[in-house]
């Protein structure tokens, strides 16, 4: 029997056992949290026990098993073939641990394998190329791995999905690992993007507010116009960066899964500059990533890299007794650029990104950026983000000129997204979602 035939046999055993485990789980707990398939990194004790009892592959010698998994990981470098590596991690506990030790992070190998890879920094040398499909009818956005739908076709790998949910005073883009479950208490919940309610102001004239003496600085600080977006991650940041990130936790009377509260950590803030005079030009934006220190792009710097998902029930939320008192979220953008430049530079200062300034093309009569063929349709949503650094931060010139994230339109409701170190796929996707919202005061 060939090696691929044996691997196919393992995957068939996993599929059969997974069906048995899911049936048993539905009988015992019909109101539990959404189950995550092995490909999504979920751990089921019942599934592991059944596989270890039935599969003859669980007792292989560690040396032989490590060599087998290395061969599989080295031969499958892209999706859908990358599913074989995920299948190896789903056999049993011993296979999972060895597979996790063999598989490298996207920063090291440039490949996305497990769901945790979406929370890890991208590669340093070349960006990971993705595309986003927007569905206007359902207000959903799907992030796929690949160059474009035309080139990837049905073989595209779904990485993340988001759904726009309007509330009374704010609007959320809830981000999930699957395209069908956007509940904050689900195992598939990855985070969200939130901004203040301002869609109703798009029907009013900007000049009406301007000539009536409206304090635009006050409107900007209070997010009345919806120019500020906050990114929340379901996973806590690294211990050294928790002071930069604010925990937002809401206690609700009814929860889908008792004892597992939804947790949201403020990891980044995206803001768009006001364009009151309606001058021509693209949007001007900048992003403060609280979960990534500026030292990550300095010489020899390393970005925080989570290796596994943290269970919210395993750790107590900080200052639990003080959670009853309502405290306002920390506004990280209220400090002016002049004040930040006068302050002492620190390696733990958050990473700040700004959009790369375009140039005006006289013949085409439009603003242009070099997207290297990845963007084909002119749109106000198109942007490129580079690092915004101070001279005292000692960031190399090549790092300052490197495009960390670029986003642009290639067709109707189709957009490309290319990201690289030190951003993760989740952070890049959340930043790009902020560009989809209409901003009458910024255009």
CSV table of C-alpha atoms in Angstrom, one decimal:
chain,number,residue,atom,x,y,z
A,1,UNK,CA,0.0,0.0,0.0
A,2,UNK,CA,1.4,3.4,-1.0
A,3,UNK,CA,2.0,6.2,1.4
A,4,UNK,CA,-0.9,8.3,0.0
A,5,UNK,CA,-3.2,5.4,0.3
A,6,UNK,CA,-2.4,5.0,3.9
A,7,UNK,CA,-2.9,8.7,4.5
A,8,UNK,CA,-6.3,8.5,2.8
A,9,UNK,CA,-7.2,5.6,5.0
A,10,UNK,CA,-6.4,7.7,8.1
A,11,UNK,CA,-8.6,10.6,6.8
A,12,UNK,CA,-11.5,8.2,6.2
A,13,UNK,CA,-11.2,6.8,9.7
A,14,UNK,CA,-11.2,10.4,11.1
A,15,UNK,CA,-14.4,11.3,9.1
A,16,UNK,CA,-16.2,8.2,10.3
A,17,UNK,CA,-15.2,8.7,13.9
A,18,UNK,CA,-16.0,12.4,13.7
A,19,UNK,CA,-19.6,11.6,12.6
A,20,UNK,CA,-20.0,9.2,15.5
A,21,UNK,CA,-18.7,11.8,18.0
A,22,UNK,CA,-20.9,14.6,16.6
A,23,UNK,CA,-24.0,12.3,16.8
A,24,UNK,CA,-23.2,11.4,20.4
A,25,UNK,CA,-22.6,15.0,21.3
A,26,UNK,CA,-25.9,16.2,19.8
A,27,UNK,CA,-27.7,13.7,22.0
A,28,UNK,CA,-26.0,14.8,25.2
A,29,UNK,CA,-25.9,18.5,24.8
A,30,UNK,CA,-28.2,20.1,22.2
A,31,UNK,CA,-27.8,23.6,23.5
A,32,UNK,CA,-24.0,23.6,23.7
A,33,UNK,CA,-21.5,25.8,21.7
A,34,UNK,CA,-21.0,25.2,18.0
A,35,UNK,CA,-18.7,22.3,17.4
A,36,UNK,CA,-15.5,22.9,15.5
A,37,UNK,CA,-14.2,20.3,13.1
A,38,UNK,CA,-10.6,19.1,13.5
A,39,UNK,CA,-9.6,21.3,10.6
A,40,UNK,CA,-10.6,24.3,12.7
A,41,UNK,CA,-8.5,23.3,15.6
A,42,UNK,CA,-11.3,22.3,18.0
A,43,UNK,CA,-10.5,19.6,20.6
A,44,UNK,CA,-13.0,17.0,21.5
A,45,UNK,CA,-12.2,14.6,24.3
A,46,UNK,CA,-14.7,12.1,23.0
A,47,UNK,CA,-13.3,12.3,19.5
A,48,UNK,CA,-9.7,11.7,20.7
A,49,UNK,CA,-10.8,8.8,22.9
A,50,UNK,CA,-12.6,7.1,20.0
A,51,UNK,CA,-9.8,7.5,17.6
A,52,UNK,CA,-7.1,6.3,20.1
A,53,UNK,CA,-9.2,3.2,20.7
A,54,UNK,CA,-10.0,2.4,17.1
A,55,UNK,CA,-7.0,3.7,15.0
A,56,UNK,CA,-4.0,1.5,14.6
A,57,UNK,CA,-1.9,4.5,13.8
A,58,UNK,CA,-1.9,5.9,17.4
A,59,UNK,CA,0.9,3.6,18.6
A,60,UNK,CA,3.6,4.4,16.0
A,61,UNK,CA,7.1,5.1,17.3
A,62,UNK,CA,7.7,8.8,17.8
A,63,UNK,CA,10.8,8.9,15.6
A,64,UNK,CA,8.9,7.2,12.7
A,65,UNK,CA,5.8,9.4,13.2
A,66,UNK,CA,7.9,12.6,13.2
A,67,UNK,CA,9.5,11.5,9.9
A,68,UNK,CA,6.1,10.7,8.4
A,69,UNK,CA,4.6,14.0,9.3
A,70,UNK,CA,7.7,15.9,8.1
A,71,UNK,CA,7.3,14.2,4.7
A,72,UNK,CA,3.6,15.2,4.5
A,73,UNK,CA,4.3,18.8,5.6
A,74,UNK,CA,7.1,19.2,3.1
A,75,UNK,CA,5.2,17.8,0.2
A,76,UNK,CA,2.0,19.8,0.7
A,77,UNK,CA,2.7,23.5,0.7
A,78,UNK,CA,-0.6,24.9,-0.5
A,79,UNK,CA,-4.3,24.3,-0.1
A,80,UNK,CA,-6.2,22.0,-0.7
A,81,UNK,CA,-3.3,19.6,-0.3
A,82,UNK,CA,-2.5,21.3,3.1
A,83,UNK,CA,-5.5,19.4,4.5
A,84,UNK,CA,-3.4,16.3,4.8
A,85,UNK,CA,-1.3,18.1,7.4
A,86,UNK,CA,-4.4,19.0,9.3
A,87,UNK,CA,-5.6,15.4,9.1
A,88,UNK,CA,-2.4,14.2,10.7
A,89,UNK,CA,-3.0,16.6,13.6
A,90,UNK,CA,-6.5,15.2,14.0
A,91,UNK,CA,-5.6,11.5,14.5
A,92,UNK,CA,-4.9,11.6,18.2
A,93,UNK,CA,-3.0,13.5,20.9
A,94,UNK,CA,0.5,12.2,20.1
A,95,UNK,CA,0.0,13.0,16.4
A,96,UNK,CA,-1.3,16.4,17.2
A,97,UNK,CA,1.6,17.3,19.4
A,98,UNK,CA,4.2,16.2,16.9
A,99,UNK,CA,2.4,17.9,14.0
A,100,UNK,CA,2.3,21.2,16.0
A,101,UNK,CA,6.1,20.9,16.6
A,102,UNK,CA,6.8,20.2,12.9
A,103,UNK,CA,4.6,22.8,11.4
A,104,UNK,CA,6.1,26.3,11.4
A,105,UNK,CA,4.4,29.7,11.7
A,106,UNK,CA,3.5,31.8,8.7
A,107,UNK,CA,6.4,34.1,9.5
A,108,UNK,CA,8.8,31.2,9.1
A,109,UNK,CA,7.3,29.2,6.2
A,110,UNK,CA,4.7,31.5,4.6
A,111,UNK,CA,2.0,28.9,4.8
A,112,UNK,CA,-1.3,29.0,6.7
A,113,UNK,CA,-2.2,25.6,8.3
A,114,UNK,CA,-4.2,25.8,11.5
A,115,UNK,CA,-6.7,28.4,12.7
A,116,UNK,CA,-4.0,29.8,15.1
A,117,UNK,CA,-2.0,30.7,11.9
A,118,UNK,CA,-4.6,33.5,11.3
A,119,UNK,CA,-3.6,35.1,14.6
A,120,UNK,CA,0.1,34.9,13.9
A,121,UNK,CA,2.3,37.4,11.9
A,122,UNK,CA,2.7,36.9,8.2
A,123,UNK,CA,6.0,36.3,6.4
A,124,UNK,CA,8.7,38.9,6.3
A,125,UNK,CA,9.9,38.4,2.7
A,126,UNK,CA,6.8,38.1,0.5
A,127,UNK,CA,3.2,38.9,1.4
A,128,UNK,CA,0.4,36.4,1.7
A,129,UNK,CA,-2.1,37.1,-1.1
A,130,UNK,CA,-5.8,36.8,-0.4
A,131,UNK,CA,-9.1,38.2,-1.7
A,132,UNK,CA,-12.3,39.3,-0.2
A,133,UNK,CA,-15.8,38.6,-1.5
A,134,UNK,CA,-18.6,40.9,-0.4
A,135,UNK,CA,-22.2,39.8,-0.4
A,136,UNK,CA,-24.4,42.9,-0.2
A,137,UNK,CA,-27.7,41.0,0.3
A,138,UNK,CA,-26.5,39.4,3.5
A,139,UNK,CA,-23.9,42.0,4.6
A,140,UNK,CA,-21.3,39.3,4.8
A,141,UNK,CA,-17.6,39.4,3.8
A,142,UNK,CA,-15.5,36.3,3.1
A,143,UNK,CA,-11.7,36.2,3.1
A,144,UNK,CA,-10.1,33.5,0.9
A,145,UNK,CA,-6.6,32.4,0.4
A,146,UNK,CA,-5.5,32.9,-3.2
A,147,UNK,CA,-4.8,35.4,-6.0
A,148,UNK,CA,-8.4,35.9,-7.2
A,149,UNK,CA,-11.6,34.0,-7.7
A,150,UNK,CA,-10.9,33.6,-11.4
A,151,UNK,CA,-7.5,31.9,-10.7
A,152,UNK,CA,-8.4,29.9,-7.5
A,153,UNK,CA,-12.0,28.9,-8.5
A,154,UNK,CA,-13.6,26.4,-6.1
A,155,UNK,CA,-10.2,25.5,-4.7
A,156,UNK,CA,-10.1,28.7,-2.6
A,157,UNK,CA,-9.6,28.2,1.1
A,158,UNK,CA,-11.9,30.2,3.4
A,159,UNK,CA,-9.9,31.8,6.1
A,160,UNK,CA,-12.3,34.2,7.8
A,161,UNK,CA,-15.8,35.6,7.4
A,162,UNK,CA,-17.5,38.7,8.8
A,163,UNK,CA,-21.0,39.9,9.1
A,164,UNK,CA,-22.2,43.5,9.5
A,165,UNK,CA,-24.6,43.8,12.5
A,166,UNK,CA,-26.2,47.2,13.2
A,167,UNK,CA,-27.1,48.2,16.7
A,168,UNK,CA,-28.8,51.3,18.3
A,169,UNK,CA,-25.6,53.2,18.9
A,170,UNK,CA,-22.9,51.2,17.0
A,171,UNK,CA,-22.3,48.8,14.3
A,172,UNK,CA,-20.2,45.6,14.5
A,173,UNK,CA,-18.4,43.5,12.0
A,174,UNK,CA,-18.3,40.2,13.7
A,175,UNK,CA,-15.4,38.0,12.5
A,176,UNK,CA,-15.6,34.2,12.6
A,177,UNK,CA,-13.6,31.2,11.4
A,178,UNK,CA,-16.6,29.9,9.5
A,179,UNK,CA,-19.1,31.5,7.3
A,180,UNK,CA,-22.3,30.4,9.1
A,181,UNK,CA,-21.8,31.2,12.8
A,182,UNK,CA,-21.2,34.7,14.0
A,183,UNK,CA,-22.2,34.3,17.7
A,184,UNK,CA,-19.8,35.9,20.1
A,185,UNK,CA,-20.1,32.9,22.5
A,186,UNK,CA,-19.2,30.4,19.8
A,187,UNK,CA,-15.9,28.6,19.5
A,188,UNK,CA,-15.7,30.0,16.0
A,189,UNK,CA,-15.7,33.6,17.1
A,190,UNK,CA,-12.4,35.4,16.3
A,191,UNK,CA,-13.1,39.0,17.1
A,192,UNK,CA,-14.9,42.1,15.8
A,193,UNK,CA,-14.6,45.6,14.4
A,194,UNK,CA,-16.8,48.3,16.0
A,195,UNK,CA,-17.6,51.9,15.1
A,196,UNK,CA,-20.1,54.5,16.1
A,197,UNK,CA,-23.4,55.0,14.5
A,198,UNK,CA,-23.2,57.5,11.6
A,199,UNK,CA,-24.9,56.0,8.6
A,200,UNK,CA,-27.9,58.3,9.0
A,201,UNK,CA,-25.7,61.4,8.6
A,202,UNK,CA,-24.9,60.4,5.0
A,203,UNK,CA,-28.2,61.8,3.9
A,204,UNK,CA,-27.4,65.2,5.2
A,205,UNK,CA,-25.2,67.9,3.7
A,206,UNK,CA,-21.7,68.3,5.0
A,207,UNK,CA,-22.0,72.0,4.3
A,208,UNK,CA,-25.0,72.2,6.6
A,209,UNK,CA,-22.9,71.1,9.6
A,210,UNK,CA,-20.0,73.3,8.6
A,211,UNK,CA,-21.9,76.6,8.2
A,212,UNK,CA,-23.9,75.9,11.4
A,213,UNK,CA,-20.8,76.2,13.5
A,214,UNK,CA,-20.5,72.5,14.4
A,215,UNK,CA,-17.3,71.7,16.4
A,216,UNK,CA,-15.7,69.2,14.0
A,217,UNK,CA,-13.0,68.4,16.5
A,218,UNK,CA,-15.6,67.5,19.1
A,219,UNK,CA,-17.4,65.3,16.5
A,220,UNK,CA,-14.2,63.6,15.6
A,221,UNK,CA,-13.3,62.9,19.3
A,222,UNK,CA,-16.8,61.6,20.1
A,223,UNK,CA,-16.9,59.4,16.9
A,224,UNK,CA,-20.1,61.1,15.9
A,225,UNK,CA,-19.2,60.8,12.2
A,226,UNK,CA,-18.0,57.2,12.5
A,227,UNK,CA,-14.4,57.9,11.5
A,228,UNK,CA,-12.9,55.8,14.2
A,229,UNK,CA,-13.0,52.0,14.3
A,230,UNK,CA,-11.9,49.7,17.1
A,231,UNK,CA,-10.6,46.1,16.6
A,232,UNK,CA,-11.4,43.6,19.3
A,233,UNK,CA,-9.7,40.2,19.5
A,234,UNK,CA,-11.2,37.3,21.3
A,235,UNK,CA,-7.8,36.2,22.5
A,236,UNK,CA,-5.8,38.1,25.1
A,237,UNK,CA,-2.6,39.8,24.0
A,238,UNK,CA,0.9,38.8,25.1
A,239,UNK,CA,1.6,39.6,28.8
A,240,UNK,CA,4.0,42.4,28.1
A,241,UNK,CA,1.4,44.3,26.0
A,242,UNK,CA,-1.7,43.9,28.2
A,243,UNK,CA,-1.2,47.5,29.5
A,244,UNK,CA,-1.8,48.7,25.9
A,245,UNK,CA,-5.0,46.7,25.4
A,246,UNK,CA,-8.3,47.3,27.1
A,247,UNK,CA,-10.6,44.4,28.0
A,248,UNK,CA,-14.2,44.9,27.1
A,249,UNK,CA,-16.5,42.4,28.7
A,250,UNK,CA,-20.3,42.6,28.8
A,251,UNK,CA,-22.3,40.4,31.2
A,252,UNK,CA,-25.6,39.4,29.6
A,253,UNK,CA,-28.6,37.8,31.3
A,254,UNK,CA,-28.9,35.1,28.6
A,255,UNK,CA,-25.9,33.3,27.1
A,256,UNK,CA,-25.7,30.5,24.6
A,257,UNK,CA,-23.0,28.7,26.6
A,258,UNK,CA,-23.1,29.3,30.4
A,259,UNK,CA,-19.8,29.9,32.0
A,260,UNK,CA,-18.1,31.0,28.7
A,261,UNK,CA,-18.5,34.7,28.4
A,262,UNK,CA,-17.6,36.6,25.3
A,263,UNK,CA,-14.3,38.4,25.7
A,264,UNK,CA,-13.1,41.3,23.5
A,265,UNK,CA,-9.6,42.8,23.8
A,266,UNK,CA,-9.0,46.2,22.2
A,267,UNK,CA,-5.9,45.4,20.0
A,268,UNK,CA,-6.1,48.1,17.4
A,269,UNK,CA,-7.7,51.4,16.4
A,270,UNK,CA,-8.3,52.7,12.9
A,271,UNK,CA,-9.1,56.3,12.2
A,272,UNK,CA,-9.8,58.4,9.1
A,273,UNK,CA,-9.0,62.0,8.8
A,274,UNK,CA,-11.9,64.4,8.2
A,275,UNK,CA,-12.3,66.1,4.8
A,276,UNK,CA,-14.6,69.0,5.6
A,277,UNK,CA,-13.7,71.1,2.6
A,278,UNK,CA,-14.3,68.2,0.3
A,279,UNK,CA,-10.9,68.4,-1.4
A,280,UNK,CA,-10.1,65.8,-4.0
A,281,UNK,CA,-8.0,62.9,-3.0
A,282,UNK,CA,-8.2,59.4,-1.5
A,283,UNK,CA,-9.0,58.8,2.2
A,284,UNK,CA,-6.3,59.4,4.7
A,285,UNK,CA,-6.1,56.9,7.5
A,286,UNK,CA,-3.8,55.6,10.2
A,287,UNK,CA,-4.0,52.6,12.4
A,288,UNK,CA,-2.5,52.1,15.9
A,289,UNK,CA,-1.9,48.4,16.7
A,290,UNK,CA,-1.7,48.2,20.5
A,291,UNK,CA,-0.9,44.5,20.4
A,292,UNK,CA,2.3,44.9,18.3
A,293,UNK,CA,5.2,47.0,19.7
A,294,UNK,CA,7.3,49.2,17.5
A,295,UNK,CA,10.3,47.0,18.4
A,296,UNK,CA,8.8,44.3,16.0
A,297,UNK,CA,10.0,46.2,13.0
A,298,UNK,CA,13.3,47.4,14.5
A,299,UNK,CA,16.5,45.5,13.7
A,300,UNK,CA,16.3,42.1,15.4
A,301,UNK,CA,12.8,42.7,16.6
A,302,UNK,CA,10.2,40.0,17.0
A,303,UNK,CA,6.4,40.4,16.8
A,304,UNK,CA,4.2,38.6,19.4
A,305,UNK,CA,3.2,35.2,18.1
A,306,UNK,CA,0.5,33.1,19.9
A,307,UNK,CA,1.1,29.4,19.7
A,308,UNK,CA,-2.4,28.2,20.7
A,309,UNK,CA,-5.8,29.5,21.6
A,310,UNK,CA,-6.5,30.4,25.2
A,311,UNK,CA,-9.6,29.2,26.9
A,312,UNK,CA,-11.5,32.1,28.4
A,313,UNK,CA,-12.6,29.9,31.2
A,314,UNK,CA,-9.1,29.1,32.3
A,315,UNK,CA,-8.1,32.6,33.4
A,316,UNK,CA,-10.0,35.1,35.5
A,317,UNK,CA,-10.6,38.5,34.0
A,318,UNK,CA,-8.5,41.2,35.6
A,319,UNK,CA,-10.1,43.4,38.3
A,320,UNK,CA,-13.3,41.3,38.3
A,321,UNK,CA,-14.7,43.2,41.3
A,322,UNK,CA,-14.2,46.5,39.4
A,323,UNK,CA,-16.0,45.2,36.4
A,324,UNK,CA,-19.3,46.3,37.9
A,325,UNK,CA,-18.3,49.9,37.6
A,326,UNK,CA,-18.6,51.3,34.2
A,327,UNK,CA,-15.4,52.7,32.9
A,328,UNK,CA,-14.9,54.4,29.6
A,329,UNK,CA,-12.6,52.8,27.1
A,330,UNK,CA,-9.2,54.3,26.8
A,331,UNK,CA,-8.9,56.6,23.8
A,332,UNK,CA,-5.5,55.9,22.3
A,333,UNK,CA,-5.9,58.4,19.4
A,334,UNK,CA,-6.8,61.5,21.5
A,335,UNK,CA,-3.2,62.3,22.0
A,336,UNK,CA,-1.9,64.5,19.3
A,337,UNK,CA,1.0,63.7,17.1
A,338,UNK,CA,3.0,66.6,18.6
A,339,UNK,CA,2.6,65.2,22.1
A,340,UNK,CA,3.6,61.8,21.0
A,341,UNK,CA,6.7,63.1,19.3
A,342,UNK,CA,7.8,64.9,22.4
A,343,UNK,CA,7.4,61.9,24.6
A,344,UNK,CA,10.2,59.5,25.2
A,345,UNK,CA,10.4,56.7,22.6
A,346,UNK,CA,10.0,53.2,24.0
A,347,UNK,CA,10.3,49.8,22.5
A,348,UNK,CA,6.9,49.0,23.9
A,349,UNK,CA,5.2,51.8,22.0
A,350,UNK,CA,2.4,50.5,19.8
A,351,UNK,CA,3.0,50.1,16.1
A,352,UNK,CA,1.5,52.9,14.0
A,353,UNK,CA,0.5,52.5,10.4
A,354,UNK,CA,-0.4,55.2,7.8
A,355,UNK,CA,-1.6,55.0,4.3
A,356,UNK,CA,1.0,55.5,1.6
A,357,UNK,CA,0.6,58.9,-0.1
A,358,UNK,CA,-0.4,58.5,-3.8
A,359,UNK,CA,0.8,60.6,-6.6
A,360,UNK,CA,-1.3,62.5,-9.1
A,361,UNK,CA,-1.2,61.2,-12.7
A,362,UNK,CA,-1.6,64.1,-15.2
A,363,UNK,CA,-2.5,61.9,-18.2
A,364,UNK,CA,-5.0,59.7,-16.3
A,365,UNK,CA,-6.2,62.5,-14.1
A,366,UNK,CA,-6.4,60.4,-11.0
A,367,UNK,CA,-4.4,59.4,-7.9
A,368,UNK,CA,-2.2,56.4,-8.5
A,369,UNK,CA,-0.4,53.8,-6.4
A,370,UNK,CA,1.8,50.9,-7.5
A,371,UNK,CA,-0.2,47.9,-6.5
A,372,UNK,CA,2.0,45.6,-8.7
A,373,UNK,CA,-0.9,44.4,-10.7
A,374,UNK,CA,-3.0,43.3,-7.8
A,375,UNK,CA,-5.6,46.2,-8.1
A,376,UNK,CA,-7.3,46.9,-11.4
A,377,UNK,CA,-10.3,49.1,-10.5
A,378,UNK,CA,-10.0,52.7,-9.2
A,379,UNK,CA,-11.8,53.1,-5.9
A,380,UNK,CA,-11.7,55.4,-2.9
A,381,UNK,CA,-11.4,52.2,-0.8
A,382,UNK,CA,-8.0,51.3,-2.2
A,383,UNK,CA,-5.0,51.8,0.1
A,384,UNK,CA,-1.5,50.8,1.1
A,385,UNK,CA,-0.3,50.9,4.7
A,386,UNK,CA,3.3,51.6,5.7
A,387,UNK,CA,4.9,52.1,9.1
A,388,UNK,CA,4.7,55.6,10.6
A,389,UNK,CA,7.8,56.0,12.7
A,390,UNK,CA,9.7,58.7,14.6
A,391,UNK,CA,13.4,59.4,14.1
A,392,UNK,CA,14.1,58.3,17.7
A,393,UNK,CA,12.6,54.8,17.1
A,394,UNK,CA,15.6,53.7,14.9
A,395,UNK,CA,13.6,51.8,12.3
A,396,UNK,CA,15.6,50.9,9.2
A,397,UNK,CA,14.7,52.8,6.0
A,398,UNK,CA,13.7,49.6,4.1
A,399,UNK,CA,11.2,48.8,6.9
A,400,UNK,CA,9.7,52.2,6.6
A,401,UNK,CA,9.2,51.9,2.9
A,402,UNK,CA,7.8,48.3,3.0
A,403,UNK,CA,4.1,48.0,2.3
A,404,UNK,CA,2.7,46.0,5.2
A,405,UNK,CA,-0.9,45.8,4.0
A,406,UNK,CA,-2.5,46.7,0.7
A,407,UNK,CA,-6.2,46.5,-0.3
A,408,UNK,CA,-7.9,47.2,-3.5
A,409,UNK,CA,-10.7,46.5,-5.9
A,410,UNK,CA,-10.5,44.1,-8.9
A,411,UNK,CA,-14.2,43.7,-9.7
A,412,UNK,CA,-17.7,44.0,-8.5
A,413,UNK,CA,-17.7,43.1,-4.8
A,414,UNK,CA,-14.2,41.5,-5.2
A,415,UNK,CA,-11.2,42.9,-3.5
A,416,UNK,CA,-7.6,41.8,-3.0
A,417,UNK,CA,-5.8,41.8,0.4
A,418,UNK,CA,-2.1,41.3,0.7
A,419,UNK,CA,-0.5,41.3,4.2
A,420,UNK,CA,2.9,40.6,5.6
A,421,UNK,CA,4.8,40.8,8.9
A,422,UNK,CA,4.1,42.0,11.5
A,423,UNK,CA,0.3,41.9,10.9
A,424,UNK,CA,-1.7,38.7,11.1
A,425,UNK,CA,-4.5,37.7,8.8
A,426,UNK,CA,-7.1,38.6,11.4
A,427,UNK,CA,-5.7,42.1,12.0
A,428,UNK,CA,-5.4,42.8,8.3
A,429,UNK,CA,-8.9,41.6,7.6
A,430,UNK,CA,-10.3,43.8,10.3
A,431,UNK,CA,-8.5,46.8,9.0
A,432,UNK,CA,-9.8,46.2,5.5
A,433,UNK,CA,-13.4,45.9,6.8
A,434,UNK,CA,-13.1,49.4,8.0
A,435,UNK,CA,-12.7,50.6,4.4
A,436,UNK,CA,-16.1,49.1,3.3
A,437,UNK,CA,-18.2,51.5,5.4
A,438,UNK,CA,-19.4,54.8,3.8
A,439,UNK,CA,-17.6,57.8,5.2
A,440,UNK,CA,-19.2,61.0,3.8
A,441,UNK,CA,-17.0,63.3,6.0
A,442,UNK,CA,-13.8,61.7,4.8
A,443,UNK,CA,-14.4,61.6,1.0
